[in-house]
Structure formats: structure tokens, C-alpha cells
Amino acid sequence: MTTGQSAQAQTDPTFYRSPGDAIAAPPETLAYVVAFDRTAAKPDALATVDVDPDSGTYGSVVGWSELPGSGDELHHFGWNACSSAFAHTGHDTDGLRRRFLLLPGLRSSNVHVFDTQPDPRQPVLHKTVTAAELAEKAGYSRPHTSHCGPDGVYLSCLGAGEGSAGPGGIALLDHDTFDVVRAWETERGPQYLAYDAWWHLNRNVLISSEWGTPAMIEDGIDPELLLGHKYGHSLHFWDLAEGRHLQSVDLGEQHQMVLEVRPSHDPDATWGFVGVVVSTEDLSASVWRWHLEGDTWAVDKVITVPAEPADAADLPPALRPFGAVPPLITDIGLSVDDRFLYVSCWGIGELKQFDVSDPAHPKETGSVRLGGITGRVPHPSAPSLQLSGGPQMVEVSRDGRRIYVTNSLYGAWDDQFYPDGVGAWMAKLETDPVRGGLRVDGKCFLHGEDFRGLRPHQVRLEGGDASSDSYCYR
């Protein structure tokens, strides 16, 4: 990287050298939200939402960019570049911009790249990376999560190139052209199932988690596979530079579906959190902390959320035999200052906030309920509207003051747990980044036709957010 005043002028101001710099940066005014059509009859879309409280269009969709076809099922997505650019091998920050959004189609296996310039409110399609290219060059399908990092854009994928089976893994895309380069793994070890991946950049360690192969998830949750403990229940640790598997930690076969990994934002830290959807023992959900003990990675459970008893008549068919609502932890978010962890309990319709200043001993400091399988708790701005779904994807602003949630999990799974319709909504919550506590913003609530009949999933924020960036300096 060049140094001095010229480098300051050429470096994207949304590349933050440290978590503190990110927290001090100007707040976001736009949020990007992917939304999909469950019927695959209409194109999925990238919605732009105005989140500037001083704007006349606050809390409304101000841009709408449709995909060129249908049936993609947009799910997670990410920026082409972020603060980790300060450590990209062979790629300095001159001219590199947080400009393009990569939108993987979880069913189509296509990756649509949208350009947020020149009009950030109306991104335009820049390029499509086809399923055929992903399969041919990397041997993968069903792309899920992307992170910009050393060597390229890392794209986690659930399936092998043939489509419905494994192993899943990580494809590398070129930083500039977005062409598929290769599979990232050089020595896979025992890893077969895939889901999320992120890293401790300065420690040269990548952490990956497990869900299931496409055949295991695309028609909904399979009770036989669940009770047979066939979904993922391990974390994997890798040499980031070499793509070489180092260690697996099995959380126990009853802890089914090890999903979102959230490493500490402190570049020198060696800990992070991962959420587990459900325990087959008691339908509880949990959050686990990984940490380094000497030269070995250890993982321990630090949060348990119990199932809630319910009348079988109020439950969807899949849950009636159990007489309870599982919390279903389907996403977690860690604030940039590593102070608060947000835990989405999609089944009971609750977002929990934990103080994790001591990562080994989280303390609950806030909670908001919206929706839920039996609760159907309304938003304060629409008290007569019983909400389906629950806080699912969670995104935290860089300064830790604002939290955005959407309600759809995954098409086939939505239909199982909310058979009368999951609906479509997005809400904004607020907190004090020092004292904690959660409250609902009554003026920023999108629902129904705001998303034109599509279901919203992940949110990305202008200039980056808590799950977009990894930092190189303290």
C-alpha cells in the first residue's frame, strides 16, 4: 500500500483500519436488502431502503433492482471489498472501492454482481457468474456467503458441482473481474458439509461451519435426518493462506445445524461465537464460543435458550408431536466493538441482546419480541397486524446503535414452520452501545407490499456493517 497524503486521497473512506475507525465513521443512510419470490414466477430483487431519519422517505424502499431471470432464491450477499483490503495479498487499496454487491442465488447457483455506482439508490447489474462456471472451475454449487479477503472473494457453497450432494466448500473469485479462480481448499481433511466461513485475519485462521447438502435442505427440514443427527454439528479450523484443514471440533451430534460464525473484530483476538439451531434432546438452541487454548482450538456452550411449551393445536404439523416451540437460533450478530451479541430466535419471535464483554460469560441485557410461531407479536406501528416469521437475519450498524432484522429464513423452511404464510417484513431496533437494552423504532417498519410480494432476507449497510468487515489494525 502506498503511504502519505496521496494514499489517503485514493483509499476508499469506507475501508477502516481499525474497529474504532469504523465505529467513528458517519452512519449509514441506505440499507440494501435481498428479496426473493418463493414461487419462482417473478425475478428476485435487490431493494434499497432509506434509513436516514432526517430524510422525507425514511423507512421506505427508494430503489428496486430486479435480477435478469427467476428462481434464484437470493439469500446472503456481500461487498466486493472491505476493510480487509489493507491485508489483501498483491492487491493494494489504490482505486479499490466498496462498490459492487455479489448476490448468490442459493437455488440457481448463479452469482449476480450489482454495481452501486453511479446511483447508490439504484444498483445496476454488472455481471453474472454462471452456475456452470462455478461448477467447472471450483467444483461447487449453491453459493451461500461471500467475504472479501486475501487472494480474492471467498464464496462458501453448500454443494458439489453436480448439485445435490457434497462436499460443499469455498470458491475463490477474482477481486476485480469476479471470475471463478478455483476451489480454495487444498487439503480438506474430514470436512464434508458446509455453511458459513470467516476468519481471524491476523492469525491466518479460517473458521467454517456446517448445515447440510442441497438435498438435505431444499425441500425443508427432514425429521428423519434431524433425529438421525445427520445435519452439521462441527466447526472446522483452517490455515487461511494454504487452504489446509487443521482441526475439527464436534459440538455433539444432538446439536444440529451449526450456522453463523462471528469472530471477534479485534484483529489480535482468538475467539468468536457460532449459533446452533436446535438440540434434538430438548429443542433448545444455543450459542458457542471458540477460543485458542495453547495450540488447540476449544469450543464451549455459553448461551442456551430453552424451548417454550405450547398447545399442540397452535403449532404447525412439524411441531405438534413435541408440544413446544423451539427457539431456532438462525442468526447471530456481534457489534463492531465486540461488546454486544444479538441472537435471533426465529421460532419464538425474539431478538435477544447479550453483553459479551466477558465472552465466556454472556449476560442478557435486552430483548424484543416480534412475530413468532405462536406469539404473532405485532409491530408497535401496526398493532392490528399479527406478524408471522420472527427476527431472522440480523445486521448491526458500525457504531452499534442500530439493529436491522428481517423475517424470512429460507423458502421451504418458512413454509414448514409458518404454513399459513410467513409474510414479509423488516424492522429497525435501537440500543445504547454502552448500557445496552433494545427498543423498536416505530418509524422504520416495512412489510407486505413494500417488498412487492417478495420475502426479504439479508441486509447490508452502506459503508459496511458488523458482519461485512474484518480489520487489520487495533
XYZ file of C-alpha atoms in Angstrom:
474
model
C 0.000 0.000 0.000
C 1.276 3.483 -0.767
C 1.656 5.899 2.153
C 1.163 9.578 2.814
C -1.462 12.087 1.756
C -1.907 10.593 -1.732
C -2.859 7.235 -0.267
C -5.393 8.918 1.987
C -6.975 10.540 -1.060
C -7.068 7.318 -3.066
C -8.179 4.873 -0.399
C -11.904 4.230 -0.103
C -13.021 6.073 3.055
C -15.193 3.083 3.995
C -12.076 0.943 4.432
C -11.430 1.291 8.166
C -8.016 0.480 9.578
C -9.466 -0.464 12.960
C -12.795 -1.214 14.625
C -12.574 2.162 16.339
C -12.321 3.933 12.981
C -15.379 2.054 11.724
C -17.393 2.994 14.809
C -16.473 6.689 14.422
C -17.388 6.849 10.706
C -20.586 8.568 9.514
C -23.740 6.475 9.970
C -25.395 4.620 7.100
C -28.196 6.313 5.168
C -29.057 3.353 2.917
C -29.651 -0.339 3.546
C -29.585 -2.955 0.793
C -31.980 -5.889 1.201
C -32.238 -9.001 -0.967
C -35.753 -10.348 -1.505
C -36.915 -13.494 -3.280
C -40.052 -14.902 -4.856
C -40.919 -18.235 -3.269
C -42.944 -19.275 -6.346
C -40.019 -18.502 -8.677
C -42.507 -16.843 -11.016
C -41.118 -13.322 -10.617
C -37.496 -12.177 -10.545
C -35.824 -11.801 -7.177
C -34.674 -8.275 -6.372
C -32.229 -6.048 -4.551
C -34.175 -3.396 -2.630
C -32.643 -0.132 -1.437
C -34.154 1.190 1.805
C -33.764 4.751 3.084
C -32.583 4.534 6.708
C -31.731 8.209 7.190
C -34.052 9.511 9.964
C -33.771 13.051 8.567
C -34.987 12.013 5.116
C -38.510 12.512 3.824
C -38.507 8.908 2.579
C -37.187 7.380 5.808
C -38.203 3.779 6.273
C -39.271 3.176 2.680
C -37.934 1.395 -0.406
C -36.274 4.000 -2.646
C -34.632 1.672 -5.183
C -35.545 -1.638 -6.790
C -33.186 -3.703 -8.951
C -34.543 -6.925 -10.419
C -32.482 -9.932 -11.404
C -32.482 -10.932 -15.078
C -34.307 -14.233 -14.553
C -36.296 -16.083 -11.909
C -35.770 -18.916 -9.448
C -32.507 -17.699 -7.902
C -33.675 -17.562 -4.256
C -31.422 -14.776 -3.034
C -30.236 -15.435 0.493
C -26.917 -13.971 1.712
C -24.800 -11.437 -0.158
C -21.734 -9.281 0.334
C -19.458 -6.489 -0.801
C -16.626 -6.944 -3.277
C -14.194 -5.166 -0.958
C -13.991 -4.080 2.660
C -11.542 -3.127 5.382
C -9.641 -6.390 4.956
C -8.289 -4.788 1.767
C -5.449 -3.443 3.894
C -4.154 -7.019 4.062
C -5.015 -8.344 0.607
C -2.067 -10.153 -0.868
C -0.916 -8.464 -4.070
C -3.816 -6.012 -4.036
C -3.260 -2.521 -2.636
C -6.086 -0.146 -1.797
C -5.468 2.406 -4.551
C -8.557 2.514 -6.731
C -10.268 -0.370 -4.912
C -13.783 0.557 -3.788
C -16.598 -0.899 -1.732
C -18.790 -0.652 -4.802
C -20.109 -3.993 -6.032
C -22.558 -6.294 -4.282
C -22.330 -10.036 -5.001
C -25.752 -11.729 -4.866
C -25.527 -15.542 -4.872
C -28.620 -17.494 -5.930
C -28.944 -20.289 -3.405
C -31.075 -22.370 -5.784
C -29.839 -21.280 -9.212
C -26.129 -21.273 -8.242
C -25.683 -18.110 -10.311
C -23.946 -15.112 -8.729
C -25.257 -11.720 -9.848
C -22.889 -8.785 -9.340
C -24.550 -5.373 -8.941
C -22.811 -2.008 -9.218
C -23.934 0.612 -6.679
C -22.443 3.416 -8.784
C -23.195 5.967 -10.065
C -26.529 5.979 -8.207
C -26.306 4.126 -4.859
C -30.107 4.039 -4.673
C -30.449 2.148 -7.935
C -27.756 -0.526 -8.358
C -27.410 -1.967 -11.858
C -26.411 -5.452 -12.956
C -22.706 -5.548 -13.779
C -22.052 -9.227 -14.385
C -23.435 -12.721 -13.825
C -21.160 -15.556 -12.766
C -22.964 -18.651 -14.007
C -23.588 -21.916 -12.203
C -21.676 -23.649 -14.984
C -18.554 -21.557 -14.356
C -18.766 -22.123 -10.599
C -19.054 -25.886 -11.093
C -16.367 -26.133 -13.780
C -13.684 -24.001 -12.131
C -14.302 -24.621 -8.424
C -16.397 -27.801 -8.339
C -19.153 -26.239 -6.234
C -22.827 -25.231 -6.349
C -25.400 -23.467 -4.152
C -23.274 -20.413 -3.236
C -24.201 -19.038 0.155
C -21.977 -16.437 1.858
C -19.277 -14.166 0.444
C -16.470 -12.279 2.172
C -13.732 -10.225 0.593
C -10.342 -11.357 1.788
C -6.759 -12.225 0.922
C -6.382 -13.801 -2.532
C -9.916 -12.913 -3.664
C -13.582 -13.043 -2.768
C -14.338 -16.134 -0.676
C -17.668 -17.730 -1.559
C -18.936 -20.525 0.673
C -21.020 -23.128 -1.169
C -23.311 -25.855 0.160
C -22.968 -28.396 -2.647
C -20.575 -30.013 -5.046
C -20.682 -29.133 -8.719
C -23.142 -31.928 -9.505
C -25.727 -30.062 -7.456
C -27.471 -32.048 -4.733
C -24.612 -33.774 -2.899
C -21.415 -32.696 -1.154
C -18.817 -31.881 -0.359
C -19.521 -28.202 -0.009
C -16.695 -25.751 0.392
C -15.282 -22.393 -0.638
C -14.765 -20.988 -4.123
C -12.309 -18.172 -4.785
C -13.352 -15.361 -7.136
C -11.047 -12.758 -8.613
C -11.210 -9.440 -6.738
C -11.571 -7.361 -9.897
C -13.212 -9.472 -12.608
C -15.255 -11.769 -10.317
C -14.226 -14.708 -12.473
C -14.129 -18.001 -10.594
C -10.479 -18.867 -9.940
C -10.506 -22.222 -8.139
C -11.603 -24.100 -5.061
C -9.932 -22.583 -2.005
C -9.273 -25.847 -0.160
C -6.008 -27.624 -0.834
C -6.375 -30.243 1.899
C -9.972 -30.782 3.040
C -9.477 -33.326 5.801
C -12.783 -34.633 7.232
C -14.875 -31.609 6.240
C -17.859 -32.508 4.030
C -20.838 -30.308 4.997
C -20.537 -26.534 4.623
C -22.297 -23.305 5.520
C -20.549 -20.151 6.760
C -16.890 -19.156 6.806
C -14.933 -16.255 8.269
C -11.512 -15.725 9.805
C -9.061 -14.311 12.286
C -7.163 -12.482 9.571
C -4.009 -11.632 11.548
C -3.854 -15.166 12.939
C -4.084 -16.797 9.490
C -7.033 -18.948 10.603
C -10.354 -19.526 8.824
C -13.349 -20.968 10.689
C -16.140 -22.782 8.828
C -19.452 -24.275 9.932
C -21.969 -26.884 8.745
C -25.609 -27.018 7.642
C -26.337 -29.751 5.086
C -26.074 -30.679 1.430
C -28.623 -29.215 -1.016
C -30.567 -32.492 -0.969
C -30.848 -32.217 2.824
C -32.293 -28.704 2.915
C -34.019 -27.724 -0.313
C -37.329 -29.478 0.394
C -37.444 -28.334 4.004
C -36.120 -29.816 7.198
C -36.200 -33.619 7.117
C -37.300 -35.045 10.506
C -35.536 -38.357 9.884
C -32.266 -36.598 9.107
C -32.691 -34.311 12.116
C -33.437 -37.086 14.605
C -30.735 -39.193 12.981
C -28.257 -36.374 13.681
C -27.278 -36.058 10.023
C -27.166 -32.251 9.816
C -23.932 -30.461 10.628
C -22.641 -30.403 14.208
C -18.965 -29.441 13.884
C -16.710 -26.420 13.496
C -13.608 -26.545 11.298
C -10.376 -24.563 11.621
C -8.114 -23.991 8.630
C -4.825 -22.446 7.590
C -6.124 -19.375 5.762
C -3.148 -18.867 3.463
C -2.801 -22.510 2.479
C -6.431 -23.668 2.450
C -5.392 -26.593 4.627
C -7.629 -28.186 7.257
C -6.145 -28.012 10.755
C -8.748 -29.194 13.246
C -12.404 -30.175 13.675
C -14.407 -29.763 16.870
C -17.620 -31.789 17.162
C -20.155 -29.971 19.348
C -22.084 -33.198 19.886
C -24.381 -34.871 17.389
C -27.505 -33.618 19.183
C -26.522 -30.012 18.404
C -27.899 -29.852 14.892
C -27.073 -27.174 12.306
C -24.027 -25.125 13.286
C -24.588 -21.944 11.308
C -23.372 -18.339 11.585
C -19.754 -17.765 12.651
C -18.957 -14.363 14.165
C -15.275 -13.877 15.044
C -14.147 -11.054 17.299
C -13.475 -7.822 15.403
C -10.287 -7.307 17.412
C -7.625 -8.313 14.855
C -5.452 -9.896 17.548
C -8.221 -11.880 19.235
C -8.638 -15.645 19.012
C -12.297 -16.089 19.948
C -15.706 -15.841 18.370
C -19.266 -17.159 18.508
C -21.324 -19.609 16.483
C -25.052 -20.302 16.706
C -26.659 -23.759 16.812
C -30.243 -24.024 15.566
C -31.636 -26.845 17.688
C -30.814 -29.625 20.127
C -32.610 -32.898 19.489
C -32.528 -33.569 23.226
C -34.900 -30.797 24.292
C -35.496 -28.473 21.289
C -33.326 -25.787 22.892
C -30.984 -23.620 20.830
C -27.518 -22.440 21.788
C -24.530 -20.190 21.168
C -20.992 -21.486 21.487
C -17.661 -19.704 21.939
C -14.494 -20.882 20.241
C -11.133 -19.874 21.660
C -7.487 -20.866 21.442
C -6.006 -22.933 24.262
C -2.304 -23.167 23.583
C -2.084 -24.534 20.045
C -5.540 -26.127 20.096
C -8.970 -24.694 19.388
C -11.640 -25.330 22.009
C -15.394 -24.720 21.755
C -17.816 -24.413 24.667
C -21.502 -23.596 25.059
C -22.093 -20.175 26.625
C -25.796 -19.475 25.907
C -28.785 -21.815 25.993
C -32.292 -20.714 25.008
C -34.946 -23.255 26.036
C -37.991 -24.298 24.051
C -41.330 -22.812 25.106
C -44.302 -25.101 25.866
C -47.321 -24.613 23.590
C -50.715 -26.117 22.856
C -50.326 -28.600 20.022
C -53.342 -27.061 18.274
C -51.409 -23.802 17.901
C -48.374 -25.452 16.326
C -47.578 -26.305 12.705
C -47.775 -30.031 11.888
C -43.997 -30.472 12.131
C -44.004 -29.417 15.800
C -47.282 -30.841 17.132
C -45.731 -34.084 18.395
C -43.379 -32.065 20.607
C -45.880 -29.687 22.234
C -43.330 -26.876 22.253
C -41.894 -24.045 20.178
C -38.139 -24.354 19.577
C -36.293 -21.011 19.678
C -34.435 -21.860 16.429
C -31.353 -19.643 16.606
C -30.874 -18.902 12.920
C -28.580 -15.856 13.015
C -26.301 -14.007 15.408
C -24.595 -10.619 15.108
C -21.601 -9.252 17.058
C -21.203 -5.481 17.417
C -18.008 -3.984 15.990
C -16.731 -3.114 19.476
C -17.226 -6.786 20.485
C -19.463 -5.628 23.324
C -22.917 -6.971 22.414
C -24.070 -10.166 20.744
C -27.502 -10.273 19.092
C -29.247 -13.633 18.873
C -32.207 -14.237 16.536
C -34.685 -16.769 17.938
C -36.809 -17.138 14.821
C -39.171 -19.766 16.210
C -40.320 -17.837 19.263
C -40.078 -14.463 17.503
C -37.443 -12.875 19.716
C -34.197 -10.948 19.295
C -32.001 -11.209 22.373
C -29.093 -8.947 23.286
C -26.193 -10.212 25.403
C -23.301 -8.293 26.919
C -20.245 -10.323 25.894
C -17.558 -8.091 27.372
C -16.535 -11.340 29.017
C -17.026 -13.725 26.060
C -17.028 -16.772 28.324
C -19.934 -15.452 30.405
C -22.557 -13.584 28.330
C -25.255 -11.673 30.241
C -28.668 -10.951 28.703
C -29.282 -7.198 28.591
C -32.205 -6.754 26.213
C -34.981 -8.444 24.283
C -37.645 -7.601 21.707
C -40.437 -9.871 20.504
C -41.924 -9.637 17.011
C -43.872 -12.403 15.295
C -43.231 -15.969 16.442
C -44.816 -19.320 15.632
C -47.431 -18.920 18.371
C -46.884 -15.334 19.558
C -47.528 -13.407 16.318
C -46.483 -10.257 18.203
C -47.277 -7.114 16.165
C -45.002 -4.167 15.490
C -45.871 -1.100 17.611
C -46.582 0.943 14.473
C -49.127 -1.630 13.232
C -50.726 -3.113 16.372
C -53.513 -4.867 14.472
C -51.147 -6.761 12.178
C -50.198 -10.134 13.623
C -46.709 -10.894 12.350
C -45.545 -14.230 11.004
C -41.929 -15.186 10.930
C -39.672 -13.614 13.506
C -36.386 -11.740 13.753
C -34.203 -13.839 11.471
C -31.314 -12.142 9.701
C -29.791 -9.522 11.981
C -27.411 -6.747 10.982
C -25.756 -4.256 13.330
C -24.591 -0.772 12.366
C -20.904 0.018 12.713
C -21.487 2.311 15.707
C -23.629 -0.349 17.382
C -26.664 1.885 17.817
C -28.987 0.388 15.193
C -30.032 -3.191 14.511
C -31.930 -4.278 11.406
C -33.898 -7.531 11.225
C -35.852 -9.334 8.506
C -38.258 -12.230 8.928
C -37.729 -14.900 6.238
C -35.392 -17.840 6.867
C -35.401 -19.980 3.713
C -38.331 -20.642 1.398
C -39.072 -24.292 2.103
C -38.374 -23.891 5.826
C -40.601 -20.799 6.063
C -43.448 -22.907 4.716
C -42.920 -25.685 7.255
C -42.855 -23.524 10.351
C -45.329 -20.869 9.158
C -47.667 -22.885 6.871
C -50.281 -20.128 6.872
C -47.727 -17.763 5.319
C -44.541 -16.201 6.627
C -45.314 -12.748 5.231
C -42.607 -10.177 4.597
C -41.251 -7.542 6.950
C -38.174 -5.616 8.032
C -37.778 -3.715 11.295
C -35.202 -1.431 12.846
C -34.289 -1.564 16.536
C -32.191 0.822 18.590
C -29.863 0.410 21.547
C -27.424 2.288 23.737
C -23.980 0.899 22.818
C -22.777 1.390 26.407
C -25.713 0.396 28.620
C -27.484 -1.947 26.216
C -31.222 -2.566 26.087
C -33.426 -2.783 22.998
C -36.331 -0.724 21.703
C -38.269 -0.805 18.442
C -38.034 2.183 16.095
C -41.698 2.932 15.406
C -40.963 4.812 12.185
C -38.896 2.245 10.296
C -41.038 -0.804 9.595
C -41.506 -2.228 6.117
C -43.975 -5.002 5.395
C -46.219 -6.607 2.815
C -46.254 -4.806 -0.496
C -43.240 -2.702 0.438
C -41.337 -5.697 -0.937
C -43.742 -6.244 -3.849
C -44.755 -9.713 -2.738
C -41.189 -10.959 -2.234
C -39.670 -12.235 1.009
C -36.770 -10.158 2.407
C -33.702 -11.889 3.755
C -30.267 -10.389 4.429
C -29.449 -6.685 4.945
C -26.207 -4.942 4.018
C -25.484 -1.358 5.056
C -23.961 1.491 3.098
C -20.302 1.782 4.046
C -20.198 -1.583 5.789
C -21.711 -3.169 8.860
C -20.821 -5.502 11.717
C -20.791 -8.674 9.607
C -19.116 -7.207 6.497
C -15.630 -6.333 7.641
C -12.546 -7.768 9.267
C -9.906 -5.334 10.470
C -6.139 -5.410 10.247
C -5.149 -2.939 12.977
C -6.263 -2.135 16.503
